mmCIF file of C-alpha atoms in Angstrom:
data_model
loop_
_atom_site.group_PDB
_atom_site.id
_atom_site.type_symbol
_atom_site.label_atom_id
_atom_site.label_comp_id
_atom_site.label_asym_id
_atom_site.label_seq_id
_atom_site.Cartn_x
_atom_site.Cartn_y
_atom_site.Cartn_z
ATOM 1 C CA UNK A 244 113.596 -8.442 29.710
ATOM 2 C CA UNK A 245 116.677 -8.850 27.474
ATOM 3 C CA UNK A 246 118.687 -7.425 30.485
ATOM 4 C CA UNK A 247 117.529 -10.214 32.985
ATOM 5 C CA UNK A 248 118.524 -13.184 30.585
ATOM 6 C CA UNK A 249 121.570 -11.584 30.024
ATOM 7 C CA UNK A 250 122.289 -11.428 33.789
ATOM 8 C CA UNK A 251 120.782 -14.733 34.318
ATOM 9 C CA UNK A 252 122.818 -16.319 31.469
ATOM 10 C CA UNK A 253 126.119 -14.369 32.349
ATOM 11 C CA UNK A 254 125.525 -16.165 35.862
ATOM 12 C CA UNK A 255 124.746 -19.592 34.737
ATOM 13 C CA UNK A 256 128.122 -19.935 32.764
ATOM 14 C CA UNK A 257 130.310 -18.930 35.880
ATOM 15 C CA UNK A 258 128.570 -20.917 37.837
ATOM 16 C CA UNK A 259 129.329 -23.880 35.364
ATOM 17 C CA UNK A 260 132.749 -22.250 34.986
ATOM 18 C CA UNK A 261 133.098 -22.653 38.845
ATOM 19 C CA UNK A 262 132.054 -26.380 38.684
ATOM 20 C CA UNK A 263 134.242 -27.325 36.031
ATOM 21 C CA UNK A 264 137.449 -26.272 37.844
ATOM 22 C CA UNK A 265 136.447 -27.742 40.918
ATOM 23 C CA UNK A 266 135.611 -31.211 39.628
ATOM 24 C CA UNK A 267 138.118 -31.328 37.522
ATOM 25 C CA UNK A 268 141.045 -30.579 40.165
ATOM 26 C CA UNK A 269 139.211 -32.525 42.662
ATOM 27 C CA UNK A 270 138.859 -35.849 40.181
ATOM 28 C CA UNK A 271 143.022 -35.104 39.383
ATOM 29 C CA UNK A 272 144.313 -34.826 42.971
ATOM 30 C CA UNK A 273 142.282 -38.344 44.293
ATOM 31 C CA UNK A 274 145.587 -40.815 45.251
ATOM 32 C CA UNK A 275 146.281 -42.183 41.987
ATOM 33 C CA UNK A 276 144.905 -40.128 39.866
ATOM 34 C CA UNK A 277 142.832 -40.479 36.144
ATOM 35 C CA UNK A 278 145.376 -43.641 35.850
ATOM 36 C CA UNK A 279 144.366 -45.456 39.411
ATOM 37 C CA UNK A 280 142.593 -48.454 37.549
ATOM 38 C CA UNK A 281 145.369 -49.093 35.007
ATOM 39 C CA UNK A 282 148.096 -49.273 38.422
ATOM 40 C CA UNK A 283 145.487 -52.146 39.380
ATOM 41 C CA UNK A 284 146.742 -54.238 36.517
ATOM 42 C CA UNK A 285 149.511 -56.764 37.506
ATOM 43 C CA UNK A 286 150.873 -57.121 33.991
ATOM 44 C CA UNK A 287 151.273 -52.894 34.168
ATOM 45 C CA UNK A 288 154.482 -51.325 34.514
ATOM 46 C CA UNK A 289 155.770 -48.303 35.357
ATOM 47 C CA UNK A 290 157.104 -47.681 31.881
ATOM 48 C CA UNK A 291 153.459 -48.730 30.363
ATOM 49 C CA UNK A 292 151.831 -46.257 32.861
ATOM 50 C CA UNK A 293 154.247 -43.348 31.873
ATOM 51 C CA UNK A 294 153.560 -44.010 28.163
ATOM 52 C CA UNK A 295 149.832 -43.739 28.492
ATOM 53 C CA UNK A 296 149.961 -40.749 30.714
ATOM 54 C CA UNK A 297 151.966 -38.730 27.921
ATOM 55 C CA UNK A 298 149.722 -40.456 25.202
ATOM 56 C CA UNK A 299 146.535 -38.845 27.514
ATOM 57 C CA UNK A 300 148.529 -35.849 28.057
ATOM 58 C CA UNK A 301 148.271 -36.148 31.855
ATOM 59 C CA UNK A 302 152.208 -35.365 32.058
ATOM 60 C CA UNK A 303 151.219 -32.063 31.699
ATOM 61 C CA UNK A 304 150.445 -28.825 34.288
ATOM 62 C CA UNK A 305 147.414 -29.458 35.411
ATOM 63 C CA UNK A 306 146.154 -25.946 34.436
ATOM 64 C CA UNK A 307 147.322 -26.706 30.575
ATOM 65 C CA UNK A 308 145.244 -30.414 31.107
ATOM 66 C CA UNK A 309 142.158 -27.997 32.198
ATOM 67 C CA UNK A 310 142.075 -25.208 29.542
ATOM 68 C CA UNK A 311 142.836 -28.588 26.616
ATOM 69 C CA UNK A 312 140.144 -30.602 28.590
ATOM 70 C CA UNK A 313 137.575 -27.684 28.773
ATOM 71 C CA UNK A 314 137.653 -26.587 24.679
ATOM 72 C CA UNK A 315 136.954 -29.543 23.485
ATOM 73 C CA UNK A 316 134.321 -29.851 25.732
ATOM 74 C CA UNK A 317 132.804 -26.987 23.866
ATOM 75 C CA UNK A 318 133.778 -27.806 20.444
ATOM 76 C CA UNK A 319 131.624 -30.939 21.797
ATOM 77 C CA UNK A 320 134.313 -33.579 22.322
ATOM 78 C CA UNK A 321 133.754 -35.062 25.720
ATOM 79 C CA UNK A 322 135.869 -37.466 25.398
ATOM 80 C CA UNK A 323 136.467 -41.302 25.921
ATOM 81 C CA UNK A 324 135.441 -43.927 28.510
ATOM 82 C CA UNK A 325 138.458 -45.335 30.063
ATOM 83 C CA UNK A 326 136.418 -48.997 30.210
ATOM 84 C CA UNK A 327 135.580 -49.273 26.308
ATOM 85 C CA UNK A 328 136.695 -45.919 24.435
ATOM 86 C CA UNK A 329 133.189 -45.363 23.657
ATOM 87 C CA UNK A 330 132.504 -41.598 23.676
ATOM 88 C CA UNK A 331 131.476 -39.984 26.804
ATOM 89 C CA UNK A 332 127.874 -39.011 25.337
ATOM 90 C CA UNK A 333 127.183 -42.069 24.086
ATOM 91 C CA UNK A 334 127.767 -43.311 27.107
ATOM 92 C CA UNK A 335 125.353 -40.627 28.770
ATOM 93 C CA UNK A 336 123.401 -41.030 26.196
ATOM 94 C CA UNK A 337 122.229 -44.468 26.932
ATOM 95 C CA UNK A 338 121.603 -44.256 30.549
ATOM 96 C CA UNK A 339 119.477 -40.146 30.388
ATOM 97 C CA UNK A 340 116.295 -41.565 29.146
ATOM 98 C CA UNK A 341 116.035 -43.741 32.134
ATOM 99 C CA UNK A 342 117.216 -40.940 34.295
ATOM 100 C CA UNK A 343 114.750 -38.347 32.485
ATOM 101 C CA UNK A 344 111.842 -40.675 33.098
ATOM 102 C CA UNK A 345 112.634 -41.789 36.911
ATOM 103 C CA UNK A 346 112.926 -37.969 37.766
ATOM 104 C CA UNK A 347 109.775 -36.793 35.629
ATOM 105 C CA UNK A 348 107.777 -39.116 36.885
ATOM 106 C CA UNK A 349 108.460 -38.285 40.957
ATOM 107 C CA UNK A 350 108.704 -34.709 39.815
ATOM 108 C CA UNK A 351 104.628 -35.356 38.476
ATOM 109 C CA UNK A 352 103.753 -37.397 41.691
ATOM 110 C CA UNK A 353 105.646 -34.660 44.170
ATOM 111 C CA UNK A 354 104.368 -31.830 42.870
ATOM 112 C CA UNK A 355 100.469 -32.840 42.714
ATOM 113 C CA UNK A 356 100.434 -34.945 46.017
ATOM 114 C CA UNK A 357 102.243 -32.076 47.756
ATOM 115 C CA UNK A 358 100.611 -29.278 46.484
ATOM 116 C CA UNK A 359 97.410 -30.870 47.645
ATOM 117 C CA UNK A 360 98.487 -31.967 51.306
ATOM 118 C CA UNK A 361 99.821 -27.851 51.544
ATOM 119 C CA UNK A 362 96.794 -26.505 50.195
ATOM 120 C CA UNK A 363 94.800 -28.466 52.651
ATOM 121 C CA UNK A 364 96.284 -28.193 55.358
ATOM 122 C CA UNK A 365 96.535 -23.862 55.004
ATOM 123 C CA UNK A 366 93.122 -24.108 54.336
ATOM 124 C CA UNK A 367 92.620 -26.536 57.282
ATOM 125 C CA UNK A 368 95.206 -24.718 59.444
ATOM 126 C CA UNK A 369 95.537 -26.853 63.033
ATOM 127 C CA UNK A 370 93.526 -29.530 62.101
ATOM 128 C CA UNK A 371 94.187 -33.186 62.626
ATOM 129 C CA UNK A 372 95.038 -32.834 58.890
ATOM 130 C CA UNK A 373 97.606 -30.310 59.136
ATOM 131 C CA UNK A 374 99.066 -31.947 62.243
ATOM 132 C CA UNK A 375 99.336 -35.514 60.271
ATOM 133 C CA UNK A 376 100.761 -33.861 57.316
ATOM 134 C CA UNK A 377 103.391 -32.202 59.568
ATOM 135 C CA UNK A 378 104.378 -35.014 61.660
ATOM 136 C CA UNK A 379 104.790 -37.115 57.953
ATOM 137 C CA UNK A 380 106.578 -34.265 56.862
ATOM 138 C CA UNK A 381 109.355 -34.235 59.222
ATOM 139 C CA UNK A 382 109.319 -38.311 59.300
ATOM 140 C CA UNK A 383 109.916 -38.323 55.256
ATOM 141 C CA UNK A 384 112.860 -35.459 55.684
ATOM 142 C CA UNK A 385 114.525 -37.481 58.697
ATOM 143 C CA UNK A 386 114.732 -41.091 57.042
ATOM 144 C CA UNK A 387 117.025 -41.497 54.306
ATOM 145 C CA UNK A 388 115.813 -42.592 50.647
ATOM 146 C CA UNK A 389 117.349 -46.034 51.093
ATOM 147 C CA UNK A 390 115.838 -47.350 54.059
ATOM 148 C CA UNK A 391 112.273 -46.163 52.186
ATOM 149 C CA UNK A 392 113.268 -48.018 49.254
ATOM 150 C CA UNK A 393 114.447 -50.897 51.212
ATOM 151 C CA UNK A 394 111.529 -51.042 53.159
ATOM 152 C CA UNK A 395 109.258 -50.697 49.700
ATOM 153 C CA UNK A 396 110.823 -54.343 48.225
ATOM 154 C CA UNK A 397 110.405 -55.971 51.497
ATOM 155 C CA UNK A 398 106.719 -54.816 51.746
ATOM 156 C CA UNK A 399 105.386 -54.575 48.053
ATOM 157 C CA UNK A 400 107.493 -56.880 46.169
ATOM 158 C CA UNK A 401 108.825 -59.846 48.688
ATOM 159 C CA UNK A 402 105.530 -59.918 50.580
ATOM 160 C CA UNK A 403 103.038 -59.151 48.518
ATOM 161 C CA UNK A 404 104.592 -59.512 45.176
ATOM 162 C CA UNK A 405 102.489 -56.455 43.904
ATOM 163 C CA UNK A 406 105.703 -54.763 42.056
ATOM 164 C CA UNK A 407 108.989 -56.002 40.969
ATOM 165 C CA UNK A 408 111.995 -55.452 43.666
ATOM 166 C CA UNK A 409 114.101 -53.902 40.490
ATOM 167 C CA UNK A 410 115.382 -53.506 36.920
ATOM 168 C CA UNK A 411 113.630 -51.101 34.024
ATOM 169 C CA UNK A 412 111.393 -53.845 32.326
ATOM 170 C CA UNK A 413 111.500 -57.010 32.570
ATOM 171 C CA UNK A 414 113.749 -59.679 30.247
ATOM 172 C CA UNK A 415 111.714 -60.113 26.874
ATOM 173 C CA UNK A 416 108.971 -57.728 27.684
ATOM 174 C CA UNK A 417 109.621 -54.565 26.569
ATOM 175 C CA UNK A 418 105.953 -53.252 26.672
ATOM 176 C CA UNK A 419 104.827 -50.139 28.382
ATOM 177 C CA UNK A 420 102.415 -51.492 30.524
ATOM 178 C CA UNK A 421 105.681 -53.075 31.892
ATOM 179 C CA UNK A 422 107.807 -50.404 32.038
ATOM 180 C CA UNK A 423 105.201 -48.473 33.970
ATOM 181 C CA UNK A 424 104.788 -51.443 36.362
ATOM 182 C CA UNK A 425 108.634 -51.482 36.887
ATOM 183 C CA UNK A 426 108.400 -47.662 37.569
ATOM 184 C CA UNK A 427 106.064 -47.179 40.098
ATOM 185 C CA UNK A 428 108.207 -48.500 43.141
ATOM 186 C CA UNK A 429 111.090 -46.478 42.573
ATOM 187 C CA UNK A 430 109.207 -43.030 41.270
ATOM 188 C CA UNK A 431 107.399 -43.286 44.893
ATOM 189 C CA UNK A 432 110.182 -43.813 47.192
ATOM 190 C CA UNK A 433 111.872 -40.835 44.793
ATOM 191 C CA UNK A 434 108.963 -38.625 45.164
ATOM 192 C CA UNK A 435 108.739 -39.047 49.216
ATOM 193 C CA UNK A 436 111.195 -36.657 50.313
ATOM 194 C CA UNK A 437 109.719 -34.055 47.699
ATOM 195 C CA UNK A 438 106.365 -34.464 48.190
ATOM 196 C CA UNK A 439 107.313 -33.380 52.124
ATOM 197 C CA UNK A 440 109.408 -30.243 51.262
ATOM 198 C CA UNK A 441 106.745 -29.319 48.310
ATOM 199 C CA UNK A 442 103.870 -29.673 50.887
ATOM 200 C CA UNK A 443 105.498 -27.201 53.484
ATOM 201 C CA UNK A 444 106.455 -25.060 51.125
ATOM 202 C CA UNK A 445 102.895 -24.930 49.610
ATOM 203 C CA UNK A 446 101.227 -24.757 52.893
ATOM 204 C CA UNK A 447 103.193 -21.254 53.732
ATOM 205 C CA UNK A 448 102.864 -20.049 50.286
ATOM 206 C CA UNK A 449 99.033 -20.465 50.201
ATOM 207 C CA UNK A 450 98.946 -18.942 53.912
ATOM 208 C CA UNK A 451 100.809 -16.074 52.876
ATOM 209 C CA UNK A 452 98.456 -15.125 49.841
ATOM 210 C CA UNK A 453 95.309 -15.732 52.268
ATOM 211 C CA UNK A 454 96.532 -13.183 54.889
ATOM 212 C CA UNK A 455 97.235 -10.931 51.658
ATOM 213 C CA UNK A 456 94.535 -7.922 50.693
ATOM 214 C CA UNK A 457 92.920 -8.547 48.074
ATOM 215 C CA UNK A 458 91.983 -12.144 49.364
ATOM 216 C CA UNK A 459 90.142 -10.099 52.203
ATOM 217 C CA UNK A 460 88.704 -8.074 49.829
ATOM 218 C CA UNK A 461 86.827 -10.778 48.106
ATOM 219 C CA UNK A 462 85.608 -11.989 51.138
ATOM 220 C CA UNK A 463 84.133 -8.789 51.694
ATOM 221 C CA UNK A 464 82.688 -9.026 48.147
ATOM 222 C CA UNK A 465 80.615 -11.991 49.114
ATOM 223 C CA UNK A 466 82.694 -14.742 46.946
ATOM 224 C CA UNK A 467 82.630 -18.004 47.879
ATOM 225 C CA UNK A 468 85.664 -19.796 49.299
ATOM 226 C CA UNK A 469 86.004 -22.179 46.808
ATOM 227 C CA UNK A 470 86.220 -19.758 44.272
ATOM 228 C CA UNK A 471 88.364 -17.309 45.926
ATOM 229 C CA UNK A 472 91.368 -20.863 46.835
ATOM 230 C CA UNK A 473 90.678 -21.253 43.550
ATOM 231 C CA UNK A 474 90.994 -18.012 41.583
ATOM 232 C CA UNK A 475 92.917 -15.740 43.645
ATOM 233 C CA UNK A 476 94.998 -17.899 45.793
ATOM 234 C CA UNK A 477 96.399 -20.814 44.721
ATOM 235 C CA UNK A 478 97.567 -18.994 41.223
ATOM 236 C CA UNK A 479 99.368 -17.150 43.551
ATOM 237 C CA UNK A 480 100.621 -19.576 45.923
ATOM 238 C CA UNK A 481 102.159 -21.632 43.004
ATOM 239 C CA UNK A 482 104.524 -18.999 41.587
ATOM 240 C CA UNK A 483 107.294 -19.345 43.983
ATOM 241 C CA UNK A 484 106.857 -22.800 44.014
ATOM 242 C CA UNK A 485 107.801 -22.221 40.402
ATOM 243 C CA UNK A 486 111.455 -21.391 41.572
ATOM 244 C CA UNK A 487 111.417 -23.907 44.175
ATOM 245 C CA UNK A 488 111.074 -26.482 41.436
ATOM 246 C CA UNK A 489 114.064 -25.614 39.592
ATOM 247 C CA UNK A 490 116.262 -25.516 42.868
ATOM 248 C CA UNK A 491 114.873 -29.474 43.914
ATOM 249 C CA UNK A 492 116.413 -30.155 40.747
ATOM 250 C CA UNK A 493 120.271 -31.499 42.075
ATOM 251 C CA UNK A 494 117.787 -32.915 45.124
ATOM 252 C CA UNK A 495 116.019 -34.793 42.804
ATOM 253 C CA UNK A 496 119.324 -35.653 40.758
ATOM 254 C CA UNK A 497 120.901 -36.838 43.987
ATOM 255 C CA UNK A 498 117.940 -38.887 45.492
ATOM 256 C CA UNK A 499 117.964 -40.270 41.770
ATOM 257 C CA UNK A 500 121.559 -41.563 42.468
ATOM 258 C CA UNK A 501 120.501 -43.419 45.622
ATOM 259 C CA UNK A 502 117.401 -44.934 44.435
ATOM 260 C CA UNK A 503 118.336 -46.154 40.934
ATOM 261 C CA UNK A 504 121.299 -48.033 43.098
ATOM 262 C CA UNK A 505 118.772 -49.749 45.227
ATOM 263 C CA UNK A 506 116.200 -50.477 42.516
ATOM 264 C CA UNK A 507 119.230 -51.447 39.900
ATOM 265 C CA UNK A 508 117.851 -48.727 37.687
ATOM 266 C CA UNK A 509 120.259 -48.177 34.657
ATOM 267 C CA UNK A 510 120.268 -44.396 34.752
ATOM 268 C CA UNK A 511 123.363 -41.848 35.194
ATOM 269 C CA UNK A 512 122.978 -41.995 38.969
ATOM 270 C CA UNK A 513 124.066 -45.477 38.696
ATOM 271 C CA UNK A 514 126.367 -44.576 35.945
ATOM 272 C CA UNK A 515 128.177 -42.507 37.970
ATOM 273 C CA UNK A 516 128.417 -44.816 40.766
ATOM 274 C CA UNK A 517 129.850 -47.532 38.479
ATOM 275 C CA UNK A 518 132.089 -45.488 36.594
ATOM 276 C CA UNK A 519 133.606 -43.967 40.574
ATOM 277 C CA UNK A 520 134.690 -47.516 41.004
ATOM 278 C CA UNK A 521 135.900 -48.226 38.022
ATOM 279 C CA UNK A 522 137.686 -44.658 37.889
ATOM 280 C CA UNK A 523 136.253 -44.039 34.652
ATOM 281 C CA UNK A 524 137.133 -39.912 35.150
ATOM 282 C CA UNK A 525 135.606 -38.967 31.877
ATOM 283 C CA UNK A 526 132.975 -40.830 32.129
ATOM 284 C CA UNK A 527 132.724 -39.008 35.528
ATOM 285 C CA UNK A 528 133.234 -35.816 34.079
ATOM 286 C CA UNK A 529 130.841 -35.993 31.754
ATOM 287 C CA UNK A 530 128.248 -36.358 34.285
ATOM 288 C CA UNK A 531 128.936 -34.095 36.426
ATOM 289 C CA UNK A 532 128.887 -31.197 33.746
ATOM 290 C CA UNK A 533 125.549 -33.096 32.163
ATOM 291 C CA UNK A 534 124.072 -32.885 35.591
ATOM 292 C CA UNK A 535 125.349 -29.179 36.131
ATOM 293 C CA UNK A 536 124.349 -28.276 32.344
ATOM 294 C CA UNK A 537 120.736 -29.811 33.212
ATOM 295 C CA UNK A 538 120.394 -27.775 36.940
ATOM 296 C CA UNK A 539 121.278 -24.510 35.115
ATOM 297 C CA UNK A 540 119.103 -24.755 32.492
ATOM 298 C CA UNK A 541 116.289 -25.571 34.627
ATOM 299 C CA UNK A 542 116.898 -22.769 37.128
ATOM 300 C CA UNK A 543 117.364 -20.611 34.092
ATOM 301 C CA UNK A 544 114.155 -21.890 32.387
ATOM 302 C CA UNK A 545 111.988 -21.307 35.972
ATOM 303 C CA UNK A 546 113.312 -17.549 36.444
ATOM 304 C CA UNK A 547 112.086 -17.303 32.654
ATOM 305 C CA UNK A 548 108.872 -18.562 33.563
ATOM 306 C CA UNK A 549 108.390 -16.747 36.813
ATOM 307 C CA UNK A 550 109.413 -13.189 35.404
ATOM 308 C CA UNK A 551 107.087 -13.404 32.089
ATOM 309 C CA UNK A 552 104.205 -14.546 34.803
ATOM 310 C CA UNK A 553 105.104 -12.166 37.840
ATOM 311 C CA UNK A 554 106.308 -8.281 35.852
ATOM 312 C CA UNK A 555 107.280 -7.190 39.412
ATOM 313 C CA UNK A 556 110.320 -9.818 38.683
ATOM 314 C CA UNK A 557 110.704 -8.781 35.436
ATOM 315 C CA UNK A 558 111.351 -5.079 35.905
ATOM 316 C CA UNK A 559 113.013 -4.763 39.062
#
């Protein structure tokens, strides 16, 4: 066991190694560079822009800026927003809870609806059911997360006026009910797309496990089929989708991006987006490696779970 973390942690930080060098030689070599914003200023001039590039130290190599850049990220200094000077975590700070609870709450509704619709329709294999849940499959995957959520205000909140077209809670009501009320639009458009890769997924999981052995066996045995979907097959049908969860993750993350834009939902999605324009490249930096950070650690955390569950994992 303490060989597989070891492997899986030894691959997790050159992965975030990798990521780090791209984005931050990507962000440097955009036309205009960290200082594009500043050049937008009429009252600028080229002396005042050469005078805050050596007081940022972006005179330098770029390889020197990435090794200075990258240890104080580890010594935990992320640095400062080009729009305020407020530190980059702070800054993250404000905007992850909103993130954290957009994402959990699709990841919830995903993972139960579409575990349900693939169970089904394995169980159900051909049926109108199955056939439904296919053709809705492919329509979720083929429509971008947008138009859904574009289509959701028109329908639920312009029409009908069920649920508010945007916006975390609304102006001098911070309650829960109306955060939750506020939440619902957004988590379901999030959650479409998922809840048709999940269901696939599931459905050839759970028909892989029933074609297996030992579910013939207890047939043979006389055991109901209730108890053996219940007891022998779906406990096996969900660990893979155990993994699969921790690779939706940047899925999730990106669909996040799109939707809190649409719904003006003030998490890091829409962060990032604002701080792009504003060429906030710490700000954008700090993101990306949050976002990275968070991927890896999930991934990490699933292969945890799925090796102390499955020992096949574990000692191969």
């Amino acid at each position: 066991m303490r060989g597989f973390l070891l492997n899986r942690l030894s691959q997790s930080l050159v992965l975030l190694l990798i990521v780090s060098v791209i984005g931050f030689v990507v962000l440097n070599l955009i036309p205009g560079g960290p200082l594009a914003q500043f050049g937008l200023d009429p009252s600028m001039t080229q002396d005042d822009l050469n005078r805050l590039k050596e007081q940022l130290g972006l005179n330098r190599p770029l390889w020197l800026q990435y090794l200075d850049w990258a240890w104080r990220l580890v010594q935990g200094d992320w640095g400062h927003s080009f729009r305020d000077g407020t530190p980059v975590l702070d800054v993250i700070g404000r905007h992850l809870v909103a993130t954290l609870l957009l994402m959990g709450s699709s990841t919830v509704i995903a993972i139960a609806i579409g575990t349900w619709i693939g169970i089904r329709g394995a169980t159900h294999r051909y049926s109108v059911f199955d056939y439904l849940a296919t053709v809705g499959a492919m329509v979720a995957l083929s429509i971008p997360t947008f138009w859904f959520g574009l289509v959701g205000i028109y329908v639920f909140s312009l029409r009908l006026g069920w649920l508010p077209a945007g916006n975390m809670y609304t102006i001098g009501d911070g309650s829960v009910l109306n955060h939750i009320h506020h939440l619902i639009l957004p988590s379901i458009v999030l959650a479409l797309v998922h809840v048709a890769i999940w269901s696939r997924y599931m459905r050839t999981a759970t028909l892989d496990v029933i074609s297996q052995d030992f579910v013939k066996t207890a047939r043979a045995k006389g055991l109901s089929e209730r108890r053996i979907l219940m007891k022998h097959v779906v406990g096996n049908a969900l660990l893979p989708m155990i993994t699969l969860a921790g690779m939706q993750l940047p899925s999730v993350l990106t669909g996040a991006l799109v939707t809190e834009t649409v719904f003006t939902w003030p998490g890091m999605g829409r962060l990032f987006l604002d701080s792009l324009g504003y060429s906030d490249y710490p700000v954008v930096m700090g993101l990306l490696m949050f976002s990275a950070i968070l991927v890896v650690l999930c991934n990490l955390i699933a292969d945890i779970v799925v090796a102390i569950i499955d020992p096949r994992i574990r000692l191969s």
